Amino acid sequence: MDRVKTFFKYALWVVLFIVFSEFIINVGLNSTYKPIERRDNISQVNIYQAEATLVNGRIRGLITNSQPDNLSNKYLEFDFYSKRDVFLGRKFIDINDLQENETQNFEILFKLEDVSYYTVSVLDEKPETEEIEILPEGWTTSEIILATAITLLIFW
């Protein structure tokens, strides 16, 4: 019985360590994000989170299709600039078939260095220019299992 209790204590310590380290990692990573400035006046695009670190960033917001300017089947163009007004990259978002007064959520995860501000513009069609790649949002379960198995094989 003592052996089961000891095993349970070790398992509990491992689980507590995993929870604690996950919390510390998330707090540490999120504390490195600083707000970035928006320089445009498009009222139909509401940005509620625009942050960047030295190497990557994220923008989250809502698109509202209002009566005067129909945004259905158009594109949003996000241009990213450094604090010295150097153009760093561009990303496009396709606006789906939005009905009148309907909203659409969007999220952009980008990997650009030293972003200070961004601009948003509405385009009728997507130009044939180079676009930055979106960062992968996360690993799938099968990718995590495969990476864990490979790591265990390396250290075994």
mmCIF file of C-alpha atoms in Angstrom:
data_model
loop_
_atom_site.group_PDB
_atom_site.id
_atom_site.type_symbol
_atom_site.label_atom_id
_atom_site.label_comp_id
_atom_site.label_asym_id
_atom_site.label_seq_id
_atom_site.Cartn_x
_atom_site.Cartn_y
_atom_site.Cartn_z
ATOM 1 C CA MET A 1 0.000 0.000 0.000
ATOM 2 C CA ASP A 2 2.889 2.367 0.736
ATOM 3 C CA ARG A 3 4.235 1.839 -2.766
ATOM 4 C CA VAL A 4 0.893 2.881 -4.306
ATOM 5 C CA LYS A 5 0.829 6.003 -2.137
ATOM 6 C CA THR A 6 4.374 6.878 -3.179
ATOM 7 C CA PHE A 7 3.518 6.337 -6.843
ATOM 8 C CA PHE A 8 0.406 8.496 -6.442
ATOM 9 C CA LYS A 9 2.466 11.286 -4.824
ATOM 10 C CA TYR A 10 4.973 11.229 -7.698
ATOM 11 C CA ALA A 11 2.181 11.290 -10.266
ATOM 12 C CA LEU A 12 0.536 14.198 -8.459
ATOM 13 C CA TRP A 13 3.842 16.127 -8.382
ATOM 14 C CA VAL A 14 4.319 15.548 -12.121
ATOM 15 C CA VAL A 15 0.802 16.769 -12.904
ATOM 16 C CA LEU A 16 1.235 19.837 -10.669
ATOM 17 C CA PHE A 17 4.572 20.609 -12.327
ATOM 18 C CA ILE A 18 3.006 20.349 -15.787
ATOM 19 C CA VAL A 19 0.139 22.682 -14.832
ATOM 20 C CA PHE A 20 2.500 25.154 -13.147
ATOM 21 C CA SER A 21 4.967 25.217 -16.055
ATOM 22 C CA GLU A 22 2.156 25.634 -18.613
ATOM 23 C CA PHE A 23 0.823 28.582 -16.625
ATOM 24 C CA ILE A 24 4.271 30.207 -16.322
ATOM 25 C CA ILE A 25 5.008 29.692 -20.033
ATOM 26 C CA ASN A 26 1.704 31.268 -21.102
ATOM 27 C CA VAL A 27 2.126 34.225 -18.754
ATOM 28 C CA GLY A 28 5.713 34.738 -19.925
ATOM 29 C CA LEU A 29 4.844 34.594 -23.616
ATOM 30 C CA ASN A 30 1.813 36.846 -23.332
ATOM 31 C CA SER A 31 3.765 39.431 -21.341
ATOM 32 C CA THR A 32 6.160 39.956 -24.279
ATOM 33 C CA TYR A 33 3.352 41.218 -26.544
ATOM 34 C CA LYS A 34 3.061 44.996 -26.821
ATOM 35 C CA PRO A 35 0.182 46.893 -28.481
ATOM 36 C CA ILE A 36 0.701 48.102 -32.036
ATOM 37 C CA GLU A 37 -0.910 51.195 -33.499
ATOM 38 C CA ARG A 38 -3.597 51.314 -36.179
ATOM 39 C CA ARG A 39 -3.405 54.104 -38.761
ATOM 40 C CA ASP A 40 -6.635 54.191 -40.748
ATOM 41 C CA ASN A 41 -10.256 55.187 -40.268
ATOM 42 C CA ILE A 42 -12.365 52.283 -41.532
ATOM 43 C CA SER A 43 -15.299 52.101 -39.145
ATOM 44 C CA GLN A 44 -16.538 48.710 -40.358
ATOM 45 C CA VAL A 45 -13.399 46.945 -39.105
ATOM 46 C CA ASN A 46 -13.285 46.766 -35.312
ATOM 47 C CA ILE A 47 -9.926 45.578 -33.954
ATOM 48 C CA TYR A 48 -10.057 44.449 -30.326
ATOM 49 C CA GLN A 49 -6.536 42.994 -30.086
ATOM 50 C CA ALA A 50 -3.455 44.139 -32.019
ATOM 51 C CA GLU A 51 -0.162 43.135 -30.418
ATOM 52 C CA ALA A 52 3.342 42.257 -31.524
ATOM 53 C CA THR A 53 6.601 41.022 -30.072
ATOM 54 C CA LEU A 54 10.007 41.570 -31.622
ATOM 55 C CA VAL A 55 9.461 38.651 -34.019
ATOM 56 C CA ASN A 56 5.737 37.952 -34.388
ATOM 57 C CA GLY A 57 2.282 39.324 -33.702
ATOM 58 C CA ARG A 58 -1.465 38.862 -33.756
ATOM 59 C CA ILE A 59 -4.490 40.895 -34.765
ATOM 60 C CA ARG A 60 -8.052 39.915 -33.866
ATOM 61 C CA GLY A 61 -11.202 41.751 -34.738
ATOM 62 C CA LEU A 62 -14.683 41.920 -36.232
ATOM 63 C CA ILE A 63 -15.888 42.993 -39.664
ATOM 64 C CA THR A 64 -19.384 44.502 -39.752
ATOM 65 C CA ASN A 65 -21.187 44.822 -43.065
ATOM 66 C CA SER A 66 -23.137 48.068 -42.754
ATOM 67 C CA GLN A 67 -25.598 49.709 -45.140
ATOM 68 C CA PRO A 68 -23.578 52.528 -46.798
ATOM 69 C CA ASP A 69 -20.529 50.432 -47.737
ATOM 70 C CA ASN A 70 -21.244 46.834 -48.647
ATOM 71 C CA LEU A 71 -18.166 44.722 -47.850
ATOM 72 C CA SER A 72 -19.516 41.452 -49.204
ATOM 73 C CA ASN A 73 -17.082 39.636 -51.546
ATOM 74 C CA LYS A 74 -14.274 42.136 -50.948
ATOM 75 C CA TYR A 75 -10.843 41.868 -49.350
ATOM 76 C CA LEU A 76 -9.206 43.505 -46.355
ATOM 77 C CA GLU A 77 -5.560 44.400 -46.854
ATOM 78 C CA PHE A 78 -3.331 44.682 -43.790
ATOM 79 C CA ASP A 79 0.008 46.453 -44.361
ATOM 80 C CA PHE A 80 2.612 46.248 -41.592
ATOM 81 C CA TYR A 81 5.278 48.921 -40.953
ATOM 82 C CA SER A 82 8.196 49.451 -38.591
ATOM 83 C CA LYS A 83 8.627 52.531 -36.398
ATOM 84 C CA ARG A 84 10.771 54.094 -39.155
ATOM 85 C CA ASP A 85 7.940 53.676 -41.708
ATOM 86 C CA VAL A 86 9.593 50.723 -43.453
ATOM 87 C CA PHE A 87 7.092 48.423 -45.169
ATOM 88 C CA LEU A 88 7.461 44.924 -43.664
ATOM 89 C CA GLY A 89 4.700 42.848 -45.222
ATOM 90 C CA ARG A 90 1.095 42.502 -46.296
ATOM 91 C CA LYS A 91 -1.765 40.131 -45.527
ATOM 92 C CA PHE A 92 -5.189 39.806 -47.157
ATOM 93 C CA ILE A 93 -8.426 38.582 -45.604
ATOM 94 C CA ASP A 94 -11.281 37.383 -47.788
ATOM 95 C CA ILE A 95 -14.625 38.748 -46.620
ATOM 96 C CA ASN A 96 -17.204 36.008 -47.074
ATOM 97 C CA ASP A 97 -20.756 36.581 -48.267
ATOM 98 C CA LEU A 98 -21.824 38.876 -45.448
ATOM 99 C CA GLN A 99 -25.440 39.866 -45.254
ATOM 100 C CA GLU A 100 -26.432 43.364 -44.207
ATOM 101 C CA ASN A 101 -25.508 44.131 -40.548
ATOM 102 C CA GLU A 102 -23.840 40.721 -40.189
ATOM 103 C CA THR A 103 -20.398 40.345 -38.566
ATOM 104 C CA GLN A 104 -17.414 38.117 -39.299
ATOM 105 C CA ASN A 105 -14.577 37.334 -36.887
ATOM 106 C CA PHE A 106 -10.996 37.261 -38.103
ATOM 107 C CA GLU A 107 -7.566 36.539 -36.707
ATOM 108 C CA ILE A 108 -4.146 37.181 -38.206
ATOM 109 C CA LEU A 109 -1.027 35.589 -36.765
ATOM 110 C CA PHE A 110 2.089 36.927 -38.473
ATOM 111 C CA LYS A 111 5.840 36.551 -38.255
ATOM 112 C CA LEU A 112 7.432 39.929 -38.936
ATOM 113 C CA GLU A 113 10.192 41.653 -37.009
ATOM 114 C CA ASP A 114 9.727 44.962 -35.192
ATOM 115 C CA VAL A 115 6.168 45.850 -36.268
ATOM 116 C CA SER A 116 5.144 49.245 -34.915
ATOM 117 C CA TYR A 117 1.882 49.986 -36.733
ATOM 118 C CA TYR A 118 -0.441 48.682 -39.414
ATOM 119 C CA THR A 119 -3.003 50.032 -41.870
ATOM 120 C CA VAL A 120 -6.221 48.443 -43.114
ATOM 121 C CA SER A 121 -7.773 49.058 -46.524
ATOM 122 C CA VAL A 122 -10.737 47.572 -48.387
ATOM 123 C CA LEU A 123 -10.099 46.208 -51.891
ATOM 124 C CA ASP A 124 -12.523 44.974 -54.528
ATOM 125 C CA GLU A 125 -10.132 42.290 -55.751
ATOM 126 C CA LYS A 126 -6.966 40.724 -54.444
ATOM 127 C CA PRO A 127 -3.856 41.950 -56.272
ATOM 128 C CA GLU A 128 -1.133 39.547 -57.387
ATOM 129 C CA THR A 129 1.437 40.731 -54.843
ATOM 130 C CA GLU A 130 3.462 38.754 -52.368
ATOM 131 C CA GLU A 131 1.772 38.046 -49.076
ATOM 132 C CA ILE A 132 3.178 37.021 -45.699
ATOM 133 C CA GLU A 133 2.447 33.544 -44.440
ATOM 134 C CA ILE A 134 0.205 32.982 -41.470
ATOM 135 C CA LEU A 135 1.837 31.206 -38.555
ATOM 136 C CA PRO A 136 0.476 27.753 -37.827
ATOM 137 C CA GLU A 137 -2.074 27.993 -35.053
ATOM 138 C CA GLY A 138 -1.095 24.767 -33.354
ATOM 139 C CA TRP A 139 -0.205 21.157 -33.740
ATOM 140 C CA THR A 140 -2.775 18.453 -34.278
ATOM 141 C CA THR A 141 -3.002 15.544 -31.863
ATOM 142 C CA SER A 142 -1.345 13.147 -34.292
ATOM 143 C CA GLU A 143 1.592 15.549 -34.819
ATOM 144 C CA ILE A 144 2.083 15.832 -31.038
ATOM 145 C CA ILE A 145 2.039 12.052 -30.605
ATOM 146 C CA LEU A 146 4.502 11.576 -33.470
ATOM 147 C CA ALA A 147 6.874 14.251 -32.125
ATOM 148 C CA THR A 148 6.708 12.696 -28.650
ATOM 149 C CA ALA A 149 7.455 9.240 -30.022
ATOM 150 C CA ILE A 150 10.436 10.516 -32.019
ATOM 151 C CA THR A 151 11.761 12.392 -28.991
ATOM 152 C CA LEU A 152 11.457 9.279 -26.823
ATOM 153 C CA LEU A 153 13.285 7.220 -29.450
ATOM 154 C CA ILE A 154 16.107 9.752 -29.554
ATOM 155 C CA PHE A 155 16.620 9.706 -25.794
ATOM 156 C CA TRP A 156 16.106 5.959 -25.403
#
